[in-house]
Short mmCIF file of C-alpha atoms in Angstrom, two decimals:
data_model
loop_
_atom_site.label_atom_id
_atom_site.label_comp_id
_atom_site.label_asym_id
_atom_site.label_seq_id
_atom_site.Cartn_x
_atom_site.Cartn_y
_atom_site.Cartn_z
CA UNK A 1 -30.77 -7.24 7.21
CA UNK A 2 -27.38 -9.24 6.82
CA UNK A 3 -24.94 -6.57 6.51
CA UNK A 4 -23.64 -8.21 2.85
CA UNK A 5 -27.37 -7.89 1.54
CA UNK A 6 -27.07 -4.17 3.02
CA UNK A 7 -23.85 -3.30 1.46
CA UNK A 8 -25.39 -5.00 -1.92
CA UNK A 9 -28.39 -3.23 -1.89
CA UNK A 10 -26.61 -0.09 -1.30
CA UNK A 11 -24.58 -0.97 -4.49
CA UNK A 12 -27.77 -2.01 -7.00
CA UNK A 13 -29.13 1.64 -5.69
CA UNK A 14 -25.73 3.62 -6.84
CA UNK A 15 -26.05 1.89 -10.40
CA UNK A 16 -30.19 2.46 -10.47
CA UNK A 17 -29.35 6.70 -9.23
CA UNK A 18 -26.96 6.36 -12.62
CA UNK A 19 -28.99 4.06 -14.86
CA UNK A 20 -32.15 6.07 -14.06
CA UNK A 21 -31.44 9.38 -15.13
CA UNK A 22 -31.81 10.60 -18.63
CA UNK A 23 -29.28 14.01 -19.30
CA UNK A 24 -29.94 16.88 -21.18
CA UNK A 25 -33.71 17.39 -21.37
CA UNK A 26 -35.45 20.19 -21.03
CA UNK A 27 -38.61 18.39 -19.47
CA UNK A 28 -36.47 16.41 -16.78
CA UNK A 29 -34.22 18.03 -14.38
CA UNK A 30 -31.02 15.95 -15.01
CA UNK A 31 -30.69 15.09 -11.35
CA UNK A 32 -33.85 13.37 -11.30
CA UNK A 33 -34.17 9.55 -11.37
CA UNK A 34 -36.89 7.77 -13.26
CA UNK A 35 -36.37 5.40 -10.42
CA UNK A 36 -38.37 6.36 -7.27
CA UNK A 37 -36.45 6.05 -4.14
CA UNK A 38 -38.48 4.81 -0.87
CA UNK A 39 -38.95 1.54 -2.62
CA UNK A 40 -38.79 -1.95 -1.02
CA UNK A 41 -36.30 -3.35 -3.81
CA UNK A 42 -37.88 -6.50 -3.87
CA UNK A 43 -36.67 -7.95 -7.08
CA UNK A 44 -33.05 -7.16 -6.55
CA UNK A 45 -33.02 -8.34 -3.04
CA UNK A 46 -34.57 -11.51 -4.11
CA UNK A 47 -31.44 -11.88 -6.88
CA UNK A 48 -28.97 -10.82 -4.14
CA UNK A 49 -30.12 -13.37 -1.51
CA UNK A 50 -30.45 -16.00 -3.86
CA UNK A 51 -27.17 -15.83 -5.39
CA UNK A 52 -25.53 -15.48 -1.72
CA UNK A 53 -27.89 -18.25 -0.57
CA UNK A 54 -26.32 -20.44 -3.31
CA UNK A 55 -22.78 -19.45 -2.23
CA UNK A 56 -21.99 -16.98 -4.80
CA UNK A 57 -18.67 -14.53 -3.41
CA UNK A 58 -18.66 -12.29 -6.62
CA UNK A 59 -19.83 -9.13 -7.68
CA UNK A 60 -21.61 -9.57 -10.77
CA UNK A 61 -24.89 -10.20 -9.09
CA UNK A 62 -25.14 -6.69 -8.19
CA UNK A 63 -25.44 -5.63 -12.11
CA UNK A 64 -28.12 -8.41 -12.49
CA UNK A 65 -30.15 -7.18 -9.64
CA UNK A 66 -30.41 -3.74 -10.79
CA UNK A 67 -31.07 -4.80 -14.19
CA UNK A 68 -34.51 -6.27 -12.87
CA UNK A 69 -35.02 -3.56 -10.74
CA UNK A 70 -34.68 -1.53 -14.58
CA UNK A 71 -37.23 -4.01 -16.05
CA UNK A 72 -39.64 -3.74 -13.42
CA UNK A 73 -40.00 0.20 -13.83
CA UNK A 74 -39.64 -0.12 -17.39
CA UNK A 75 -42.69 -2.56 -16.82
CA UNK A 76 -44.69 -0.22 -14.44
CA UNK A 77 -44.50 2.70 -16.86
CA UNK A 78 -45.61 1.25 -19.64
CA UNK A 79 -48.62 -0.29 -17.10
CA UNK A 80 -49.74 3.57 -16.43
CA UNK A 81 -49.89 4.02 -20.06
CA UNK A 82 -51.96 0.39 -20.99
CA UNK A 83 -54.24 1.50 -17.60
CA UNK A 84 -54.07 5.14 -17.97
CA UNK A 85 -52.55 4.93 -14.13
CA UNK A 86 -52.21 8.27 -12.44
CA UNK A 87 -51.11 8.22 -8.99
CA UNK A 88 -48.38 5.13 -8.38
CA UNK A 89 -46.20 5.29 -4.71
CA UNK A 90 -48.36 8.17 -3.97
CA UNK A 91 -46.90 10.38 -6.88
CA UNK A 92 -48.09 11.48 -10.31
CA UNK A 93 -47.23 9.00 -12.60
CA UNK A 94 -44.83 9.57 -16.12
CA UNK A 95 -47.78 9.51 -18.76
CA UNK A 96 -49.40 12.29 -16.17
CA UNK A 97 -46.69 14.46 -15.93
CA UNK A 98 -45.48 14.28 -19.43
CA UNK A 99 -47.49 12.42 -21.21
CA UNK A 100 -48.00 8.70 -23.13
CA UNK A 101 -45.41 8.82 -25.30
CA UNK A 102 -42.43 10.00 -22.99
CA UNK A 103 -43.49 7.25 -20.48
CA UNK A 104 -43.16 4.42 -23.19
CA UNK A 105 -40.01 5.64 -24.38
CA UNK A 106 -38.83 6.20 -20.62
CA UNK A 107 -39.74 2.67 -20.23
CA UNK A 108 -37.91 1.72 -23.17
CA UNK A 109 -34.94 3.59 -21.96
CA UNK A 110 -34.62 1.53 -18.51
CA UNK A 111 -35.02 -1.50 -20.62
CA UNK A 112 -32.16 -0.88 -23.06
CA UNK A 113 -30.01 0.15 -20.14
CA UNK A 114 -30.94 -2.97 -17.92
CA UNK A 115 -29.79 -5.42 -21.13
CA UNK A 116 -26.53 -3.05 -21.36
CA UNK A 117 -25.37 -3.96 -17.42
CA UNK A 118 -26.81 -8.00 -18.42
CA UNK A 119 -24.61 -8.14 -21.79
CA UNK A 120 -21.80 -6.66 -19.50
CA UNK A 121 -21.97 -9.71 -17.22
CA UNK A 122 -21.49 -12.27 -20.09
CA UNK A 123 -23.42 -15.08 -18.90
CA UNK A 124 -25.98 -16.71 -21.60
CA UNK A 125 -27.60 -18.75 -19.27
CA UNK A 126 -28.75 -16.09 -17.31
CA UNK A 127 -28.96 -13.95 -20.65
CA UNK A 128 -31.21 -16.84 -22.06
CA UNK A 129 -33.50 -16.46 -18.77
CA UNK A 130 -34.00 -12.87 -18.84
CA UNK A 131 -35.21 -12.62 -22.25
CA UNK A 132 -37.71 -15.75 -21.37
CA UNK A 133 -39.14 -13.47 -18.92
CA UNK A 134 -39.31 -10.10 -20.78
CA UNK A 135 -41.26 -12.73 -23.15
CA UNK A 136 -43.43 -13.69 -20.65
CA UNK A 137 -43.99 -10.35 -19.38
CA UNK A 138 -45.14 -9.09 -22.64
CA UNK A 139 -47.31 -12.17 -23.72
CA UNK A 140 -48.95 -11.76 -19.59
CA UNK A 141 -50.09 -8.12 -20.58
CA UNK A 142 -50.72 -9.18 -23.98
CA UNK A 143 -53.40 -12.22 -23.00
CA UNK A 144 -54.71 -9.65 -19.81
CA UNK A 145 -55.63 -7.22 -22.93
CA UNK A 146 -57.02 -10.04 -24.52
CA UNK A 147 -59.88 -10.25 -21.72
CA UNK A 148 -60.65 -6.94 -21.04
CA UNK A 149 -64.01 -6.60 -20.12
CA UNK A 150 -64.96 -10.09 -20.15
CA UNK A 151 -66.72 -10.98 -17.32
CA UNK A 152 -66.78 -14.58 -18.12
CA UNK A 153 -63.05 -14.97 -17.75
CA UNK A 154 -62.15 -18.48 -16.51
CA UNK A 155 -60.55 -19.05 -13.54
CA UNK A 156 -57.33 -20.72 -15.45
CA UNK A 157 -56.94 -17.26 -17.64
CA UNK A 158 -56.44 -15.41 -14.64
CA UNK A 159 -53.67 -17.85 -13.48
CA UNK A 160 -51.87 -17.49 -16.73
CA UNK A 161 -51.72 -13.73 -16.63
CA UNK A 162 -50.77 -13.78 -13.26
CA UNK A 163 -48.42 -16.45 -14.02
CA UNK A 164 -46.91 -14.28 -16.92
CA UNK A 165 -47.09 -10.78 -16.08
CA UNK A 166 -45.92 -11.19 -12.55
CA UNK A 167 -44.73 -14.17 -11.49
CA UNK A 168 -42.26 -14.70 -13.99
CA UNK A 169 -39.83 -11.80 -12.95
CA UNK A 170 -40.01 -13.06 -9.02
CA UNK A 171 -39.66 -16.74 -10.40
CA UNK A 172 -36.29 -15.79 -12.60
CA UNK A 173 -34.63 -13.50 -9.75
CA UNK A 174 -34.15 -16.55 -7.87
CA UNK A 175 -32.70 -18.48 -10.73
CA UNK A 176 -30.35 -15.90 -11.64
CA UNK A 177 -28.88 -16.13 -8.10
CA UNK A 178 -28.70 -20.12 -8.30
CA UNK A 179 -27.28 -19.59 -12.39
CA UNK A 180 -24.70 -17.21 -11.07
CA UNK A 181 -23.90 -19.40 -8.38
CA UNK A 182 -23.56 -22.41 -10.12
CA UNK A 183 -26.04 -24.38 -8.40
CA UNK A 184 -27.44 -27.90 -9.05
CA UNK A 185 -30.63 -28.45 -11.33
CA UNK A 186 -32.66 -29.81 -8.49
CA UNK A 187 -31.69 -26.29 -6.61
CA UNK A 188 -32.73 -24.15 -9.83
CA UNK A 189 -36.04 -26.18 -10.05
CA UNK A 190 -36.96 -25.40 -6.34
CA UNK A 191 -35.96 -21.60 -6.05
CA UNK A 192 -38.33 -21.64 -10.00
CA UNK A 193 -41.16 -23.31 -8.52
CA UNK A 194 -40.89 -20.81 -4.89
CA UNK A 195 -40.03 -17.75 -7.04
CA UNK A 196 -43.58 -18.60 -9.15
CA UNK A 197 -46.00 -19.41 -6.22
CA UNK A 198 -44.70 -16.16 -4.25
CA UNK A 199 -45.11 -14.13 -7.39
CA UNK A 200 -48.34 -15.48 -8.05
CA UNK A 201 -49.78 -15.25 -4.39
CA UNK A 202 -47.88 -11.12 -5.15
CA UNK A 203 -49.93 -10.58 -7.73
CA UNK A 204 -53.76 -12.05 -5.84
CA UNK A 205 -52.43 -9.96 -2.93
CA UNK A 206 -52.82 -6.45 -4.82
CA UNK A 207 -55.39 -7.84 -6.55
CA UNK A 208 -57.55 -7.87 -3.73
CA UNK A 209 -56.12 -4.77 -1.83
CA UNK A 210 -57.06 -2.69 -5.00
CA UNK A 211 -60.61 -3.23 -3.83
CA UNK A 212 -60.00 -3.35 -0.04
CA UNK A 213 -57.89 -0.45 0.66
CA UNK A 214 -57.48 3.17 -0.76
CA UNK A 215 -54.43 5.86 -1.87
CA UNK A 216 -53.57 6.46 1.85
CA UNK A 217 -52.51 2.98 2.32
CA UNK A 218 -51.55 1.89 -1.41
CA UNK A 219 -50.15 4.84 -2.77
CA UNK A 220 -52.64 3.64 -5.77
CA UNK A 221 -55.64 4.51 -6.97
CA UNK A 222 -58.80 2.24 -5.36
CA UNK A 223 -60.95 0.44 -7.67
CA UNK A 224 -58.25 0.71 -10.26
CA UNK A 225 -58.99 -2.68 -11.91
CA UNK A 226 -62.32 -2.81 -12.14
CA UNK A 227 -62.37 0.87 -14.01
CA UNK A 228 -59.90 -1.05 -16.21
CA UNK A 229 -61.80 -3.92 -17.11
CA UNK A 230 -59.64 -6.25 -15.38
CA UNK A 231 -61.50 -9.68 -14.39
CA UNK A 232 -59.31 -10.36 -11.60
CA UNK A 233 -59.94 -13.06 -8.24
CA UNK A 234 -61.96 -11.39 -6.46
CA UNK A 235 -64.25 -10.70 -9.76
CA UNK A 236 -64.39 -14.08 -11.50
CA UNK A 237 -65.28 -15.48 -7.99
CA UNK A 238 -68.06 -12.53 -7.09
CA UNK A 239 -69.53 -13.35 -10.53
CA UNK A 240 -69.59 -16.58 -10.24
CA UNK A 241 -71.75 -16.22 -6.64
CA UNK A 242 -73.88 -13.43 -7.32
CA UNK A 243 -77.71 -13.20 -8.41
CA UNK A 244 -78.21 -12.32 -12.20
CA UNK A 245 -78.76 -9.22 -11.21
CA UNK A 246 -75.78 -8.63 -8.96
CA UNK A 247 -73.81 -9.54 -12.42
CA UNK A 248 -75.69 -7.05 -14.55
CA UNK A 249 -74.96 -4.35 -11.90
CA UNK A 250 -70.76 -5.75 -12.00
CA UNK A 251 -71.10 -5.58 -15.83
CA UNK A 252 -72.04 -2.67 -16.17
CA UNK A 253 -69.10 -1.07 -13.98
CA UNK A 254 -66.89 -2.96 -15.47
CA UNK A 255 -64.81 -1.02 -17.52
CA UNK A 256 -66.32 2.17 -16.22
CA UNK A 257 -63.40 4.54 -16.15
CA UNK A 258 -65.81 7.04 -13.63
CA UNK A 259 -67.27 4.86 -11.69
CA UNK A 260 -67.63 6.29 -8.60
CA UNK A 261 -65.96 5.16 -4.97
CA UNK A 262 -69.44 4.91 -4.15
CA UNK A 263 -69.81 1.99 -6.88
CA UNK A 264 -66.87 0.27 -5.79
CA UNK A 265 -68.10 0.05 -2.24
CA UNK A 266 -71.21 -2.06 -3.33
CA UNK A 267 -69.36 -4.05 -5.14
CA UNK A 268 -67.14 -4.77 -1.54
CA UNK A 269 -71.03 -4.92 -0.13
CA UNK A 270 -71.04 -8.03 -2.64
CA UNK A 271 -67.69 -9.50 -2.37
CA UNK A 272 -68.62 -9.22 1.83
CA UNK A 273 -72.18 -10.57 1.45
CA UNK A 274 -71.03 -13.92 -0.80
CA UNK A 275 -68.06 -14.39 1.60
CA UNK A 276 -65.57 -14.03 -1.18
CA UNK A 277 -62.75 -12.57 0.67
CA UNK A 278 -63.04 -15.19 3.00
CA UNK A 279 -62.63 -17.80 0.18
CA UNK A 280 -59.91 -15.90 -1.46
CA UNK A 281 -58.20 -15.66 2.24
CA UNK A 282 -58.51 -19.81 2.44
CA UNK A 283 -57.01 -20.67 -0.82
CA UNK A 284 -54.57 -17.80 -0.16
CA UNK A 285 -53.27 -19.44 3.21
CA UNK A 286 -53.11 -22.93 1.30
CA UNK A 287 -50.77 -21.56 -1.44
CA UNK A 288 -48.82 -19.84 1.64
CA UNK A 289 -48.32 -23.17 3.01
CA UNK A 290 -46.90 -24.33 0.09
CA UNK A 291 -44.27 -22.10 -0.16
CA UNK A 292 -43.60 -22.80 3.56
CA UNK A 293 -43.01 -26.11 2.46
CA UNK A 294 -40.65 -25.27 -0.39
CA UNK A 295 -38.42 -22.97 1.95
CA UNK A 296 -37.70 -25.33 4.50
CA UNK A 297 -36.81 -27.52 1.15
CA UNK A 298 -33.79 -25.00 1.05
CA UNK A 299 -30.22 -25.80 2.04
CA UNK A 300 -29.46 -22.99 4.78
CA UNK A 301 -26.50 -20.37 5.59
CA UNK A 302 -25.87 -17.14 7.14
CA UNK A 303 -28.45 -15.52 4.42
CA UNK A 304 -31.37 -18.33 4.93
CA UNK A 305 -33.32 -16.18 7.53
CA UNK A 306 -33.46 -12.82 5.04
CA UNK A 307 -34.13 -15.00 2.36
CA UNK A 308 -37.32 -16.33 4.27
CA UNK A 309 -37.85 -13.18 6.27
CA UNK A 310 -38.73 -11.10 2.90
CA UNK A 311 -40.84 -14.02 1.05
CA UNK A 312 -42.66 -13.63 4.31
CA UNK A 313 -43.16 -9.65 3.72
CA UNK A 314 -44.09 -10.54 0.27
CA UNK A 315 -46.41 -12.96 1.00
CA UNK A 316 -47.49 -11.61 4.30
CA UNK A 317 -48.75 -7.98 3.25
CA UNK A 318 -52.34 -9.76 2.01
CA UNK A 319 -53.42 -10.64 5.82
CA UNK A 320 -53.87 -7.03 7.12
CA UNK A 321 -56.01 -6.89 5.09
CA UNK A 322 -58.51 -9.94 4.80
CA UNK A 323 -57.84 -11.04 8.89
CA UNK A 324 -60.76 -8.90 10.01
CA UNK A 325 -63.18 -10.69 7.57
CA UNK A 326 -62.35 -13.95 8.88
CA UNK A 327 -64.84 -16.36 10.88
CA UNK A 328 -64.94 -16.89 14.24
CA UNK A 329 -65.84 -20.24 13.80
CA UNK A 330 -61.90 -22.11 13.58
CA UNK A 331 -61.38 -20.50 10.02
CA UNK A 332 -58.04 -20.34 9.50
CA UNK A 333 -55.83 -17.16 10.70
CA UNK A 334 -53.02 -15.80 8.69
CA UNK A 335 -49.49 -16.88 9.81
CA UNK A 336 -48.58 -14.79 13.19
CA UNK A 337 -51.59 -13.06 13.24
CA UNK A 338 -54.43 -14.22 16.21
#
């Protein structure tokens, strides 16, 4: 890591130690943060990179990356309540430990204190962009609620939830680097359009690993989605393949907050006999490509090879995973893997 991201990062995490923690309740020790440490800090090190990638030499990006980093885990707690999500980074979740209506409110708490450090910073622009995405965010979990349960969601639907309730915070940490920074329109409109198609390709990549892989590896419950309802790629796409009744057998676990692990695994029997990881794994690589294509679209400096380096991780993390389901037949392999 550039030793300027490193000294930022160590920055956003003094302000998230203080932001995080509420004082004087009984239920919370007042030295603990709401705010996990151990985290990869994605979100803020995507603002930090982008604004130093622009040529930003200020300090005010360091306030707007941990205000993201608030938003996410404002987002993620109020997740665990919608889902009823009990194990998250390998701990108990908030709605566990103290129940629904602490975790909203503790959610609510990150998010008032994340727009407290963005009003500091004055900017409307970036302002402006923010509340787009907290917009977005909400309408993405709204529309996801919309189809719970429906087996028949299209293909499209999926995008736009993705699109919302994910993509749209990666998408507007790059702008608010290029805002901050001053950069060009055409600039803004290719860190958008890479910030989205990472975020989405994010979002397919735990998608999939939420039926592949279990708590050990995750720090997540497995199966969580499909005990939620949640029609997500590797669903619509199984449904679409299977015998009728294959998709009486998926209904009927759909939504099934007990199903058991044994469930899940015939339902990976499924997604392995119709070859649906592999298709997932083709159209993933294509969308990877794409990005490729947009980074080397990027003017470089110092902080290019971070920058690319960690949409690489982001991207990357999918392949472990989906590699070993791959033809031997000239399919195609997942960037630096053989």
């Amino acid at each position: 890591m550039h030793p300027k991201i490193a000294e930022d990062m160590s920055r956003v995490k003094e302000i998230l130690r203080e932001k995080g923690c509420i004082k004087d309740l009984d239920k919370v020790e007042e030295s603990e943060c709401l705010i996990p440490e151990g985290g990869k800090m994605i979100r803020p090190r995507l603002v930090t990179l982008a604004a130093r990638l622009c040529g930003y030499d200020g300090t005010a990006h360091i306030d707007y990356a941990a205000s993201v980093e608030l938003i996410h885990n404002a987002t993620l707690f109020h997740d665990d309540v919608i889902d009823s999500g009990e194990i998250r980074r390998g701990g108990k979740t908030l709605n566990v430990r103290f129940g629904n209506s602490f975790a909203l409110l503790a959610g609510d708490y990150l998010m008032a204190k994340s727009f407290c450090l963005i009003a500091k910073c004055e900017n409307p622009e970036i302002l402006s962009a923010i509340a787009d995405c907290f917009s977005d965010l909400v309408y993405g979990q709204l529309k996801e609620m919309d189809h719970d349960r429906d087996i028949d969601t299209p293909m499209d639907v999926y995008y736009k939830i993705t699109d919302n309730k994910t993509a749209s915070l990666i998408k507007t940490c790059l702008v608010i680097g290029g805002l901050l920074a001053g950069a060009d329109q055409q600039t803004l409109n290719l860190l958008a359009e890479t910030g989205s198609k990472t975020g989405r390709l994010f979002q397919i990549a735990d998608d999939v690993i939420d039926y592949l892989a279990g708590e050990n590896r995750t720090g997540k419950r497995r199966f969580h989605d499909v005990r939620e309802g949640k029609m997500t790629m590797p669903a619509i796409l199984l449904v679409r393949r299977c015998a009728p009744d294959e998709r009486e057998l998926f209904r009927t676990l759909l939504g099934k907050r007990d199903m058991a692990e044994s469930d899940g695994m015939r339902i990976v029997t499924l997604l392995e006999k119709y070859k649906i990881i592999n298709e997932i794994h083709a159209e993933y690589f294509r969308m990877h490509e794409d990005v490729t294509r947009l980074l080397g679209k990027i003017n470089g400096n110092e902080f290019l090879p971070d920058f690319k380096a960690l949409i690489d991780l982001i991207i990357g993390r999918l392949y472990s995973y989906t590699d070993k389901y791959l033809k031997d037949d000239g399919s195609e392999k997942s960037p630096g893997h053989e």
